[in-house]
C-alpha positions as CSV (number, residue, x, y, z in Angstrom):
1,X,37.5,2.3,4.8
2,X,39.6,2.0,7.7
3,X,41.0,-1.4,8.7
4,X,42.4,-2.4,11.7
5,X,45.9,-2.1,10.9
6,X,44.9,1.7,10.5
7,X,42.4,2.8,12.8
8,X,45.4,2.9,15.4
9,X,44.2,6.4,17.2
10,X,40.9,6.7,16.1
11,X,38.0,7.9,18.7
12,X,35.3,5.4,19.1
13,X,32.5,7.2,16.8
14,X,35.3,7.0,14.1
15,X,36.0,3.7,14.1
16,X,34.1,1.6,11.5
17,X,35.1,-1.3,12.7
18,X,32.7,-0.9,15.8
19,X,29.4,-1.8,15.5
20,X,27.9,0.9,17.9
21,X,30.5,4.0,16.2
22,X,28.7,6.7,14.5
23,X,30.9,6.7,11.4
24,X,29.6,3.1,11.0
25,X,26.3,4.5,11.4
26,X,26.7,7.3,8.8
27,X,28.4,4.5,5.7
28,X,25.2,2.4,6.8
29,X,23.0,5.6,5.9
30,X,24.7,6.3,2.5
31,X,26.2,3.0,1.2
32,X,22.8,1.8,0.3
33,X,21.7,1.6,-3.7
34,X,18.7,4.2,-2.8
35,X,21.3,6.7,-1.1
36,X,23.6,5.9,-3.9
37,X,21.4,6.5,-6.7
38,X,19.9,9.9,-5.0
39,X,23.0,11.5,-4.7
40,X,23.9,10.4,-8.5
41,X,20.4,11.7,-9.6
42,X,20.6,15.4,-7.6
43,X,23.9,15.8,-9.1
44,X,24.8,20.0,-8.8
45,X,20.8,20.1,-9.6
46,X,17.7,21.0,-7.1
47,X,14.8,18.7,-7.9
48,X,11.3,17.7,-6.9
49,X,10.3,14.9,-5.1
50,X,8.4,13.4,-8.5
51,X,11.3,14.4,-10.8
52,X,13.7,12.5,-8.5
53,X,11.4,9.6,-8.6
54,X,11.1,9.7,-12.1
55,X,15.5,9.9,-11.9
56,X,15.5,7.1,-9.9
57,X,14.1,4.6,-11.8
58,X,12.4,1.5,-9.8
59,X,12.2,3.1,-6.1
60,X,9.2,3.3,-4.4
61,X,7.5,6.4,-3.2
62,X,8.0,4.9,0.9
63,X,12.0,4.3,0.1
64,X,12.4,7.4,-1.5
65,X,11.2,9.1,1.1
66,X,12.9,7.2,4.4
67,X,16.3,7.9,1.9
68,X,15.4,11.5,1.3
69,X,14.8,11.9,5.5
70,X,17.7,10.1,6.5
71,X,20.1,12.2,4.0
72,X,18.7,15.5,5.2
73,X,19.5,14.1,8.9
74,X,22.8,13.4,8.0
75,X,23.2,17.2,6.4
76,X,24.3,15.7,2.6
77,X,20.7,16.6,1.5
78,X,18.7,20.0,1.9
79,X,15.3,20.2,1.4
80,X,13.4,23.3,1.0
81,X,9.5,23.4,1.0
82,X,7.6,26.4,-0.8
83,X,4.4,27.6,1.2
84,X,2.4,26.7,-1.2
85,X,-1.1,24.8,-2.3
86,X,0.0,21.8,-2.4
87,X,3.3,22.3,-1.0
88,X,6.3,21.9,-3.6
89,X,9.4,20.5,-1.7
90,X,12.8,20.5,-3.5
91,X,15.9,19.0,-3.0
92,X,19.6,19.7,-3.5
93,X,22.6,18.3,-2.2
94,X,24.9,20.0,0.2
95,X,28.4,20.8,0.4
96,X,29.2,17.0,1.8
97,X,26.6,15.7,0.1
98,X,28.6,17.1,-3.2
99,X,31.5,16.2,-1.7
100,X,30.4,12.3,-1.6
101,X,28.9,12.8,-4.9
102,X,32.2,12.1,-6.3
103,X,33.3,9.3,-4.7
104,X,29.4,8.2,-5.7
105,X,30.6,9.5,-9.6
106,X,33.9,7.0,-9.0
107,X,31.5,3.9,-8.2
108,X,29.7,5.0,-10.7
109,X,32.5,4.9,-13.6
110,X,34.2,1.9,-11.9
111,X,30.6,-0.4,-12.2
112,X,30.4,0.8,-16.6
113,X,34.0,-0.3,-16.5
114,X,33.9,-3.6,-15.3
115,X,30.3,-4.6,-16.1
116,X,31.4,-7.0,-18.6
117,X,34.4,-8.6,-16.7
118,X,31.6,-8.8,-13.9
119,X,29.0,-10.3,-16.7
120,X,31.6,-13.0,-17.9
121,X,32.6,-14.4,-14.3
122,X,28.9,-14.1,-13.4
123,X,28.2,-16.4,-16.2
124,X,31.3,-18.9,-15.4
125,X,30.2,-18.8,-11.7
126,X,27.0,-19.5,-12.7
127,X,27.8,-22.4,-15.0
């Protein structure tokens, strides 16, 4: 993220300090546990919308879908649809959308790696 100190030079739309910048737009789009958890699921794999359902445990059929849409919008998601009866529509992840995959694969690691740290303050906190 780029903090004040840094964002020096930056053009408007890169800023994400700015609340009408279209890089703050975009983090909105992907830092979301939906967007998260897609990009984890499609992985370097092309999948249908019931098999990434069934990948993402617990999202609804509406979330999944406004996620999918606004992923393919933003180019990190590609989604192909077979003319056939019914239609089968797959998804895949594109080259950014790989690319953010590992920084996805980081949070990923990072959250197994703490849990328990993050389990014991909860419980102090909580206390």
């Amino acid at each position: 993220m780029v903090t004040k100190h840094e964002s020096g030079g930056l053009p408007g739309d890169a800023d994400l300090r700015r609340a009408d910048s279209l890089a703050r737009e975009i983090f909105s789009d992907v830092a979301n546990k939906w967007a998260l958890l897609i990009i984890e699921a499609l992985g370097e794999r092309t999948l249908r919308f019931g098999e990434l359902r069934k990948e993402v445990d617990g999202v609804s059929h509406k979330m999944l879908t406004q996620n999918l849409r606004t992923l393919e919008r933003d180019g990190l998601v590609d989604r192909k649809v077979y003319p056939t009866v019914p239609p089968r529509v797959e998804y895949t992840l594109t080259e950014p959308g790989r690319a953010l995959r590992a920084t996805v694969d980081a949070m990923c690691g990072w959250t197994q790696q703490y849990l328990g740290h993050i389990e014991d303050a909860r419980s102090r906190f909580d206390a």
